[in-house]
């Protein structure tokens, strides 16, 4: 049938082929398999060797402006001016978002540790921020000030002294809302460069741009692949894929609310995914109808429709509790539990990036102002990964101290193990402290 | 001059060319640039498609045994038998190590959070273990029971229910000490497979081997590259390079002790690195002489000598405090502060994997029995990375809940920002909760 009359997928957990069809849904590949890895490797190598010249050439080609003419950097004054010129209601909203994001992330600061144990050994761990972090902010359509806040504020809360942002400015143009957000978040440097070349400049450093230790922020396939290839030389936030939401909802919800929640993911990109689990067939039909109604009036309807038809799904389960193990298999980025009493369901959830509890908590409130980070693991990565946090901008140094007495208590075991492992210098370095004549 | 008469590098911070020579030392590349990435990609693709058959063929070729004849798994009973047969002193040592490692890592368990803020919004974070972790244990020379404990115990402390270990058994042979350590650590499955094919089997799963969520543990270039390529599909511990130690020592130390500490890294591998900072030229010469004396009697002397000559360095500084910013540029895996009062120096250290305080704390005691993890960032990665911890086997789910009142307080700002970002379905999903007639 023609694309415009296709799905969303409709599944019923009671159907005989459900296990098979649900597994196909779980394993469906939505991530672009762009074969950009060789291109990106060449860009990284070129920037590593030729530095700023390599960056400027690609900026001229792809963003159509001459950095030496337009300027490599956007100065703080321009950001302050953008903030000052902002519509007051929007400024209030941005400030509320920044304040709440900061408050949430301040509670993530890890505690140091410094204790002496029963053997008299001093043991501890000390957390410190990385010295410098790089932040990629996409240009054009996906230039979201909320995303800038979500990436920059945790770095600043961590105590990162130098936060260097890169953002492409196609034809020299930049979104003033992004500059205003940069001012609010306390970004230290802004470079008007983008693409894999900007990521390379941050990682390797150039004559103009000092290298950073961690690179975060969303980007296109080239940016993502550049980060992946540089992982290990610098820290990165994560490998990100298309956005997704799973909504678990009973018939007590207004179908229009749930439809809007499903569409709030679908409007991001045709590869986004929205899935509804419900125990009520009539409610499922009502939501499906509400989606169609809302799509007709939505400015982002073309994108949202493409996503909903290609990747959307409505799944009927006998009870909502049955949905939870299925959600765990999807390990969704966002999970709404739109029921009157969500805690019993939430207690059973094991794998989700962020959970939105109850009927009055649309996922979008978390995208902007609730406080928790909206940079979350996608593509089933919530099985092992967490949202962006202050910890991504810090590192832990463990430490220990023995004295002449405590090394006698634990040293002999170290000598025995080192000898058993065939590492005599290890053994000797301990044995000398036990008996200097050894 | 012939290789055997080459130095360690000797530098003096007072020399005119010091900055340049020290930078060369910092930037010297010790990591093998094995061009294995295409080989590894082919192995991963093959295991993904053909599963166990692809694994068995490579095991027959590289480890020279037929898995269907020797058995794919090593049963728990074999591990228990190995533990029971262990030399009693060695068993006591291994048990002390396991107990202390467990105690240290138990203190790393993160705290959950569930609060209601001033706006009436419930905000929280919940940590849960990954469902399954894979542990790579090298065969042959580098089959270290201490490494098994350091990788397995944090997973079990995190609460990982299924810890699947892979280890190659060349010619069918396995080190009983490793089996004993597996019994002590509570490893749930052991597969006698290795190489990139074993990593692929853990990541993708096969008919025999269920997939895991996180893969940790040391391995050769193929294993490391396999983990790097699979990063994002599974979590991995880190990109690891050659081991390294920096010792900051004054003339109050016994030169033989410091020489032993330097050699304890050098004996690992010719690519290992040992660097001494001292403020006393006579002490520097005494340590250099002690290294030569100890090398002559060391069973691992050939490796240690190769490392010391190629990568070792003795650097004289005017004061030991001057050494700290230089150490930070090296961001070493291990840092010994071998002075009477190490805390003032330690307070200034920013980048190091693990720090060993005072004259009686040889790094090797941390390799085995102190408690902190010995899996640490190498190759300057302590700028942004931390040692292995319980957190590597857990993930955090953020959550939030608004009610009908609190969404009225923060929702309007979300609507304003969503509209400014051109995401009307986001705005609508919130606006409907503010005014159901919207």
PDB file of C-alpha atoms in Angstrom, chain A residues 51-305:
ATOM      1  CA  UNK A  51      45.216  22.575  12.081  1.00  0.00           C
ATOM      2  CA  UNK A  52      43.369  25.832  11.520  1.00  0.00           C
ATOM      3  CA  UNK A  53      43.955  25.836   7.759  1.00  0.00           C
ATOM      4  CA  UNK A  54      42.159  22.512   7.412  1.00  0.00           C
ATOM      5  CA  UNK A  55      39.285  23.812   9.532  1.00  0.00           C
ATOM      6  CA  UNK A  56      39.002  27.087   7.616  1.00  0.00           C
ATOM      7  CA  UNK A  57      38.956  25.356   4.230  1.00  0.00           C
ATOM      8  CA  UNK A  58      36.104  23.081   5.207  1.00  0.00           C
ATOM      9  CA  UNK A  59      34.190  25.940   6.790  1.00  0.00           C
ATOM     10  CA  UNK A  60      34.474  27.897   3.541  1.00  0.00           C
ATOM     11  CA  UNK A  61      33.260  24.896   1.588  1.00  0.00           C
ATOM     12  CA  UNK A  62      30.379  23.726   3.778  1.00  0.00           C
ATOM     13  CA  UNK A  63      29.275  26.831   5.670  1.00  0.00           C
ATOM     14  CA  UNK A  64      30.094  29.293   2.890  1.00  0.00           C
ATOM     15  CA  UNK A  65      31.956  31.898   4.904  1.00  0.00           C
ATOM     16  CA  UNK A  66      35.570  32.914   5.346  1.00  0.00           C
ATOM     17  CA  UNK A  67      36.510  32.614   9.013  1.00  0.00           C
ATOM     18  CA  UNK A  68      39.263  35.199   8.655  1.00  0.00           C
ATOM     19  CA  UNK A  69      36.652  37.668   7.430  1.00  0.00           C
ATOM     20  CA  UNK A  70      33.663  36.747   9.607  1.00  0.00           C
ATOM     21  CA  UNK A  71      35.819  36.019  12.643  1.00  0.00           C
ATOM     22  CA  UNK A  72      36.676  32.677  14.211  1.00  0.00           C
ATOM     23  CA  UNK A  73      35.049  33.453  17.510  1.00  0.00           C
ATOM     24  CA  UNK A  74      31.817  34.864  18.785  1.00  0.00           C
ATOM     25  CA  UNK A  75      32.667  37.128  21.674  1.00  0.00           C
ATOM     26  CA  UNK A  76      30.992  37.099  25.043  1.00  0.00           C
ATOM     27  CA  UNK A  77      29.621  40.581  24.360  1.00  0.00           C
ATOM     28  CA  UNK A  78      27.577  39.210  21.457  1.00  0.00           C
ATOM     29  CA  UNK A  79      26.085  36.585  23.751  1.00  0.00           C
ATOM     30  CA  UNK A  80      25.277  39.140  26.420  1.00  0.00           C
ATOM     31  CA  UNK A  81      23.658  41.342  23.796  1.00  0.00           C
ATOM     32  CA  UNK A  82      21.553  38.422  22.528  1.00  0.00           C
ATOM     33  CA  UNK A  83      20.420  37.735  26.077  1.00  0.00           C
ATOM     34  CA  UNK A  84      19.567  41.372  26.672  1.00  0.00           C
ATOM     35  CA  UNK A  85      17.580  41.533  23.417  1.00  0.00           C
ATOM     36  CA  UNK A  86      15.567  38.415  24.201  1.00  0.00           C
ATOM     37  CA  UNK A  87      11.786  38.585  24.474  1.00  0.00           C
ATOM     38  CA  UNK A  88      11.201  38.933  28.254  1.00  0.00           C
ATOM     39  CA  UNK A  89       8.860  35.936  28.508  1.00  0.00           C
ATOM     40  CA  UNK A  90      11.361  33.784  26.680  1.00  0.00           C
ATOM     41  CA  UNK A  91      14.169  35.065  28.865  1.00  0.00           C
ATOM     42  CA  UNK A  92      12.196  34.191  31.986  1.00  0.00           C
ATOM     43  CA  UNK A  93      11.560  30.720  30.592  1.00  0.00           C
ATOM     44  CA  UNK A  94      15.241  30.212  29.729  1.00  0.00           C
ATOM     45  CA  UNK A  95      16.283  31.413  33.177  1.00  0.00           C
ATOM     46  CA  UNK A  96      13.797  29.101  34.894  1.00  0.00           C
ATOM     47  CA  UNK A  97      15.171  26.229  32.847  1.00  0.00           C
ATOM     48  CA  UNK A  98      18.783  27.118  33.678  1.00  0.00           C
ATOM     49  CA  UNK A  99      18.035  27.496  37.377  1.00  0.00           C
ATOM     50  CA  UNK A 100      16.214  24.185  37.616  1.00  0.00           C
ATOM     51  CA  UNK A 101      18.784  22.287  35.550  1.00  0.00           C
ATOM     52  CA  UNK A 102      21.545  23.719  37.728  1.00  0.00           C
ATOM     53  CA  UNK A 103      19.768  22.757  40.947  1.00  0.00           C
ATOM     54  CA  UNK A 104      19.201  19.180  39.801  1.00  0.00           C
ATOM     55  CA  UNK A 105      22.787  18.714  38.650  1.00  0.00           C
ATOM     56  CA  UNK A 106      24.283  20.264  41.776  1.00  0.00           C
ATOM     57  CA  UNK A 107      22.915  17.313  43.695  1.00  0.00           C
ATOM     58  CA  UNK A 108      24.952  14.999  41.443  1.00  0.00           C
ATOM     59  CA  UNK A 109      28.293  16.240  42.708  1.00  0.00           C
ATOM     60  CA  UNK A 110      30.036  13.130  44.012  1.00  0.00           C
ATOM     61  CA  UNK A 111      31.450  12.890  47.517  1.00  0.00           C
ATOM     62  CA  UNK A 112      35.134  12.365  48.151  1.00  0.00           C
ATOM     63  CA  UNK A 113      36.300   9.680  50.502  1.00  0.00           C
ATOM     64  CA  UNK A 114      39.261   9.444  52.871  1.00  0.00           C
ATOM     65  CA  UNK A 115      39.217   6.774  55.563  1.00  0.00           C
ATOM     66  CA  UNK A 116      41.553   4.529  57.512  1.00  0.00           C
ATOM     67  CA  UNK A 117      40.495   0.917  57.661  1.00  0.00           C
ATOM     68  CA  UNK A 118      40.968  -1.779  60.263  1.00  0.00           C
ATOM     69  CA  UNK A 119      44.414  -2.694  58.942  1.00  0.00           C
ATOM     70  CA  UNK A 120      45.547   0.908  59.338  1.00  0.00           C
ATOM     71  CA  UNK A 121      45.554   1.535  55.588  1.00  0.00           C
ATOM     72  CA  UNK A 122      44.384   4.943  54.445  1.00  0.00           C
ATOM     73  CA  UNK A 123      42.037   4.602  51.465  1.00  0.00           C
ATOM     74  CA  UNK A 124      40.223   7.206  49.492  1.00  0.00           C
ATOM     75  CA  UNK A 125      38.926   8.672  46.292  1.00  0.00           C
ATOM     76  CA  UNK A 126      38.953  12.270  45.128  1.00  0.00           C
ATOM     77  CA  UNK A 127      36.803  13.700  42.347  1.00  0.00           C
ATOM     78  CA  UNK A 128      38.015  16.614  40.257  1.00  0.00           C
ATOM     79  CA  UNK A 129      36.656  18.262  37.119  1.00  0.00           C
ATOM     80  CA  UNK A 130      38.351  17.854  33.785  1.00  0.00           C
ATOM     81  CA  UNK A 131      40.362  20.930  32.897  1.00  0.00           C
ATOM     82  CA  UNK A 132      38.554  21.693  29.652  1.00  0.00           C
ATOM     83  CA  UNK A 133      35.414  20.500  27.919  1.00  0.00           C
ATOM     84  CA  UNK A 134      34.216  20.979  24.363  1.00  0.00           C
ATOM     85  CA  UNK A 135      30.568  21.401  23.474  1.00  0.00           C
ATOM     86  CA  UNK A 136      29.202  20.787  19.999  1.00  0.00           C
ATOM     87  CA  UNK A 137      26.063  22.776  19.172  1.00  0.00           C
ATOM     88  CA  UNK A 138      24.498  22.061  15.790  1.00  0.00           C
ATOM     89  CA  UNK A 139      23.627  24.923  13.498  1.00  0.00           C
ATOM     90  CA  UNK A 140      20.424  25.321  11.536  1.00  0.00           C
ATOM     91  CA  UNK A 141      17.217  23.464  12.344  1.00  0.00           C
ATOM     92  CA  UNK A 142      18.553  21.562  15.346  1.00  0.00           C
ATOM     93  CA  UNK A 143      20.115  24.617  17.075  1.00  0.00           C
ATOM     94  CA  UNK A 144      18.305  24.166  20.342  1.00  0.00           C
ATOM     95  CA  UNK A 145      19.052  26.477  23.273  1.00  0.00           C
ATOM     96  CA  UNK A 146      17.629  23.836  25.626  1.00  0.00           C
ATOM     97  CA  UNK A 147      20.231  21.392  24.423  1.00  0.00           C
ATOM     98  CA  UNK A 148      22.972  23.919  25.040  1.00  0.00           C
ATOM     99  CA  UNK A 149      21.799  24.376  28.635  1.00  0.00           C
ATOM    100  CA  UNK A 150      21.580  20.615  29.195  1.00  0.00           C
ATOM    101  CA  UNK A 151      25.156  20.095  27.989  1.00  0.00           C
ATOM    102  CA  UNK A 152      26.839  23.212  29.371  1.00  0.00           C
ATOM    103  CA  UNK A 153      25.363  23.467  32.841  1.00  0.00           C
ATOM    104  CA  UNK A 154      26.555  20.049  34.081  1.00  0.00           C
ATOM    105  CA  UNK A 155      30.083  20.972  32.935  1.00  0.00           C
ATOM    106  CA  UNK A 156      29.990  24.210  34.864  1.00  0.00           C
ATOM    107  CA  UNK A 157      28.456  22.539  37.927  1.00  0.00           C
ATOM    108  CA  UNK A 158      31.297  20.005  37.761  1.00  0.00           C
ATOM    109  CA  UNK A 159      33.728  22.908  37.978  1.00  0.00           C
ATOM    110  CA  UNK A 160      35.145  22.795  34.450  1.00  0.00           C
ATOM    111  CA  UNK A 161      37.195  25.962  34.068  1.00  0.00           C
ATOM    112  CA  UNK A 162      37.186  26.127  30.301  1.00  0.00           C
ATOM    113  CA  UNK A 163      34.079  25.246  28.320  1.00  0.00           C
ATOM    114  CA  UNK A 164      34.718  25.721  24.616  1.00  0.00           C
ATOM    115  CA  UNK A 165      31.735  25.581  22.310  1.00  0.00           C
ATOM    116  CA  UNK A 166      31.823  24.992  18.570  1.00  0.00           C
ATOM    117  CA  UNK A 167      28.878  25.675  16.330  1.00  0.00           C
ATOM    118  CA  UNK A 168      28.639  26.001  12.572  1.00  0.00           C
ATOM    119  CA  UNK A 169      27.185  29.272  11.309  1.00  0.00           C
ATOM    120  CA  UNK A 170      26.042  28.497   7.757  1.00  0.00           C
ATOM    121  CA  UNK A 171      26.415  31.635   5.648  1.00  0.00           C
ATOM    122  CA  UNK A 172      27.692  33.308   8.791  1.00  0.00           C
ATOM    123  CA  UNK A 173      24.272  33.246  10.485  1.00  0.00           C
ATOM    124  CA  UNK A 174      23.719  32.118  14.065  1.00  0.00           C
ATOM    125  CA  UNK A 175      20.558  31.688  16.144  1.00  0.00           C
ATOM    126  CA  UNK A 176      20.477  34.483  18.778  1.00  0.00           C
ATOM    127  CA  UNK A 177      18.585  32.198  21.173  1.00  0.00           C
ATOM    128  CA  UNK A 178      21.615  29.921  21.204  1.00  0.00           C
ATOM    129  CA  UNK A 179      23.886  32.856  22.024  1.00  0.00           C
ATOM    130  CA  UNK A 180      21.572  33.912  24.828  1.00  0.00           C
ATOM    131  CA  UNK A 181      21.640  30.382  26.244  1.00  0.00           C
ATOM    132  CA  UNK A 182      25.450  30.365  26.009  1.00  0.00           C
ATOM    133  CA  UNK A 183      25.550  33.570  28.049  1.00  0.00           C
ATOM    134  CA  UNK A 184      23.232  32.086  30.688  1.00  0.00           C
ATOM    135  CA  UNK A 185      25.142  28.828  30.882  1.00  0.00           C
ATOM    136  CA  UNK A 186      28.540  30.503  31.186  1.00  0.00           C
ATOM    137  CA  UNK A 187      30.189  29.132  28.044  1.00  0.00           C
ATOM    138  CA  UNK A 188      33.783  30.441  27.971  1.00  0.00           C
ATOM    139  CA  UNK A 189      34.611  30.354  24.265  1.00  0.00           C
ATOM    140  CA  UNK A 190      32.533  30.055  21.103  1.00  0.00           C
ATOM    141  CA  UNK A 191      34.103  29.063  17.792  1.00  0.00           C
ATOM    142  CA  UNK A 192      31.982  29.352  14.655  1.00  0.00           C
ATOM    143  CA  UNK A 193      33.053  26.027  13.218  1.00  0.00           C
ATOM    144  CA  UNK A 194      31.225  22.740  12.847  1.00  0.00           C
ATOM    145  CA  UNK A 195      31.359  19.237  11.430  1.00  0.00           C
ATOM    146  CA  UNK A 196      33.999  16.587  12.050  1.00  0.00           C
ATOM    147  CA  UNK A 197      36.669  19.275  11.596  1.00  0.00           C
ATOM    148  CA  UNK A 198      35.399  21.167  14.640  1.00  0.00           C
ATOM    149  CA  UNK A 199      35.431  18.004  16.748  1.00  0.00           C
ATOM    150  CA  UNK A 200      38.974  17.303  15.554  1.00  0.00           C
ATOM    151  CA  UNK A 201      40.078  20.835  16.428  1.00  0.00           C
ATOM    152  CA  UNK A 202      38.723  20.410  19.951  1.00  0.00           C
ATOM    153  CA  UNK A 203      40.377  17.031  20.423  1.00  0.00           C
ATOM    154  CA  UNK A 204      43.802  17.732  18.929  1.00  0.00           C
ATOM    155  CA  UNK A 205      43.967  21.458  19.413  1.00  0.00           C
ATOM    156  CA  UNK A 206      45.151  23.870  16.727  1.00  0.00           C
ATOM    157  CA  UNK A 207      47.225  27.038  16.791  1.00  0.00           C
ATOM    158  CA  UNK A 208      44.066  28.975  17.696  1.00  0.00           C
ATOM    159  CA  UNK A 209      42.070  26.429  19.698  1.00  0.00           C
ATOM    160  CA  UNK A 210      43.494  24.753  22.793  1.00  0.00           C
ATOM    161  CA  UNK A 211      42.632  21.047  23.082  1.00  0.00           C
ATOM    162  CA  UNK A 212      39.917  19.836  25.463  1.00  0.00           C
ATOM    163  CA  UNK A 213      39.586  16.671  27.530  1.00  0.00           C
ATOM    164  CA  UNK A 214      35.929  15.792  26.983  1.00  0.00           C
ATOM    165  CA  UNK A 215      33.622  16.493  24.019  1.00  0.00           C
ATOM    166  CA  UNK A 216      29.839  16.428  24.375  1.00  0.00           C
ATOM    167  CA  UNK A 217      26.828  17.535  22.413  1.00  0.00           C
ATOM    168  CA  UNK A 218      24.638  16.336  19.579  1.00  0.00           C
ATOM    169  CA  UNK A 219      25.532  16.452  15.900  1.00  0.00           C
ATOM    170  CA  UNK A 220      24.988  14.853  12.535  1.00  0.00           C
ATOM    171  CA  UNK A 221      26.507  11.551  11.389  1.00  0.00           C
ATOM    172  CA  UNK A 222      29.923  13.098  10.740  1.00  0.00           C
ATOM    173  CA  UNK A 223      30.068  14.691  14.158  1.00  0.00           C
ATOM    174  CA  UNK A 224      28.950  11.495  15.870  1.00  0.00           C
ATOM    175  CA  UNK A 225      31.503   9.419  13.955  1.00  0.00           C
ATOM    176  CA  UNK A 226      34.273  11.926  14.750  1.00  0.00           C
ATOM    177  CA  UNK A 227      33.475  11.635  18.448  1.00  0.00           C
ATOM    178  CA  UNK A 228      33.416   7.846  18.194  1.00  0.00           C
ATOM    179  CA  UNK A 229      36.816   7.769  16.484  1.00  0.00           C
ATOM    180  CA  UNK A 230      38.308  10.167  19.037  1.00  0.00           C
ATOM    181  CA  UNK A 231      36.902   8.263  22.021  1.00  0.00           C
ATOM    182  CA  UNK A 232      39.880   7.276  24.126  1.00  0.00           C
ATOM    183  CA  UNK A 233      41.911  10.308  23.134  1.00  0.00           C
ATOM    184  CA  UNK A 234      39.199  12.415  24.759  1.00  0.00           C
ATOM    185  CA  UNK A 235      36.156  11.464  26.774  1.00  0.00           C
ATOM    186  CA  UNK A 236      32.818  11.690  24.976  1.00  0.00           C
ATOM    187  CA  UNK A 237      29.261  11.787  26.227  1.00  0.00           C
ATOM    188  CA  UNK A 238      27.811   8.845  24.354  1.00  0.00           C
ATOM    189  CA  UNK A 239      26.914   7.362  21.005  1.00  0.00           C
ATOM    190  CA  UNK A 240      23.503   8.855  20.291  1.00  0.00           C
ATOM    191  CA  UNK A 241      20.769   7.607  18.004  1.00  0.00           C
ATOM    192  CA  UNK A 242      17.261   8.748  17.086  1.00  0.00           C
ATOM    193  CA  UNK A 243      14.985   9.872  19.908  1.00  0.00           C
ATOM    194  CA  UNK A 244      12.256   7.591  21.242  1.00  0.00           C
ATOM    195  CA  UNK A 245       9.388   7.463  23.686  1.00  0.00           C
ATOM    196  CA  UNK A 246       7.397   4.634  25.180  1.00  0.00           C
ATOM    197  CA  UNK A 247       4.090   5.567  26.823  1.00  0.00           C
ATOM    198  CA  UNK A 248       2.296   3.147  29.133  1.00  0.00           C
ATOM    199  CA  UNK A 249      -1.247   4.452  29.523  1.00  0.00           C
ATOM    200  CA  UNK A 250      -4.624   3.225  30.694  1.00  0.00           C
ATOM    201  CA  UNK A 251      -8.049   4.376  29.601  1.00  0.00           C
ATOM    202  CA  UNK A 252      -8.128   6.936  32.404  1.00  0.00           C
ATOM    203  CA  UNK A 253      -6.069   9.304  30.243  1.00  0.00           C
ATOM    204  CA  UNK A 254      -7.361  11.871  27.807  1.00  0.00           C
ATOM    205  CA  UNK A 255      -6.453  10.321  24.424  1.00  0.00           C
ATOM    206  CA  UNK A 256      -5.479  13.783  23.137  1.00  0.00           C
ATOM    207  CA  UNK A 257      -2.836  14.171  25.852  1.00  0.00           C
ATOM    208  CA  UNK A 258      -1.251  10.822  25.035  1.00  0.00           C
ATOM    209  CA  UNK A 259      -1.437  11.518  21.302  1.00  0.00           C
ATOM    210  CA  UNK A 260       0.419  14.791  21.859  1.00  0.00           C
ATOM    211  CA  UNK A 261       3.092  12.992  23.862  1.00  0.00           C
ATOM    212  CA  UNK A 262       3.618  10.448  21.088  1.00  0.00           C
ATOM    213  CA  UNK A 263       3.855  13.230  18.514  1.00  0.00           C
ATOM    214  CA  UNK A 264       6.314  15.214  20.622  1.00  0.00           C
ATOM    215  CA  UNK A 265       8.919  12.558  19.825  1.00  0.00           C
ATOM    216  CA  UNK A 266       7.722  11.928  16.302  1.00  0.00           C
ATOM    217  CA  UNK A 267       8.187  15.566  15.291  1.00  0.00           C
ATOM    218  CA  UNK A 268      11.954  15.420  15.974  1.00  0.00           C
ATOM    219  CA  UNK A 269      12.889  13.321  12.977  1.00  0.00           C
ATOM    220  CA  UNK A 270      11.469  10.663  10.657  1.00  0.00           C
ATOM    221  CA  UNK A 271      13.723   8.142  12.460  1.00  0.00           C
ATOM    222  CA  UNK A 272      12.219   8.955  15.873  1.00  0.00           C
ATOM    223  CA  UNK A 273      10.025   6.327  17.493  1.00  0.00           C
ATOM    224  CA  UNK A 274       6.838   6.563  19.575  1.00  0.00           C
ATOM    225  CA  UNK A 275       5.271   3.462  21.119  1.00  0.00           C
ATOM    226  CA  UNK A 276       2.101   3.195  23.173  1.00  0.00           C
ATOM    227  CA  UNK A 277       1.314   0.277  25.474  1.00  0.00           C
ATOM    228  CA  UNK A 278      -2.244   0.140  26.720  1.00  0.00           C
ATOM    229  CA  UNK A 279      -4.601  -2.407  28.194  1.00  0.00           C
ATOM    230  CA  UNK A 280      -7.669  -0.960  26.478  1.00  0.00           C
ATOM    231  CA  UNK A 281      -8.484  -1.445  22.808  1.00  0.00           C
ATOM    232  CA  UNK A 282     -10.958   1.415  22.746  1.00  0.00           C
ATOM    233  CA  UNK A 283      -8.373   3.758  24.233  1.00  0.00           C
ATOM    234  CA  UNK A 284      -5.800   2.577  21.689  1.00  0.00           C
ATOM    235  CA  UNK A 285      -8.201   3.434  18.876  1.00  0.00           C
ATOM    236  CA  UNK A 286      -9.000   6.804  20.438  1.00  0.00           C
ATOM    237  CA  UNK A 287      -5.305   7.694  20.693  1.00  0.00           C
ATOM    238  CA  UNK A 288      -4.706   6.608  17.101  1.00  0.00           C
ATOM    239  CA  UNK A 289      -7.565   8.838  15.999  1.00  0.00           C
ATOM    240  CA  UNK A 290      -6.308  11.757  18.101  1.00  0.00           C
ATOM    241  CA  UNK A 291      -2.863  11.387  16.527  1.00  0.00           C
ATOM    242  CA  UNK A 292      -4.413  11.738  13.091  1.00  0.00           C
ATOM    243  CA  UNK A 293      -6.425  14.779  14.168  1.00  0.00           C
ATOM    244  CA  UNK A 294      -3.399  16.496  15.676  1.00  0.00           C
ATOM    245  CA  UNK A 295      -1.136  15.591  12.760  1.00  0.00           C
ATOM    246  CA  UNK A 296      -3.442  17.438  10.411  1.00  0.00           C
ATOM    247  CA  UNK A 297      -2.888  20.706  12.279  1.00  0.00           C
ATOM    248  CA  UNK A 298       0.795  20.286  13.183  1.00  0.00           C
ATOM    249  CA  UNK A 299       3.420  22.571  11.611  1.00  0.00           C
ATOM    250  CA  UNK A 300       5.904  19.704  11.946  1.00  0.00           C
ATOM    251  CA  UNK A 301       3.303  17.253  10.661  1.00  0.00           C
ATOM    252  CA  UNK A 302       5.252  15.936   7.704  1.00  0.00           C
ATOM    253  CA  UNK A 303       8.139  14.806   9.894  1.00  0.00           C
ATOM    254  CA  UNK A 304       5.883  13.540  12.650  1.00  0.00           C
ATOM    255  CA  UNK A 305       3.729  11.590  10.214  1.00  0.00           C
TER     256      UNK A 305
END
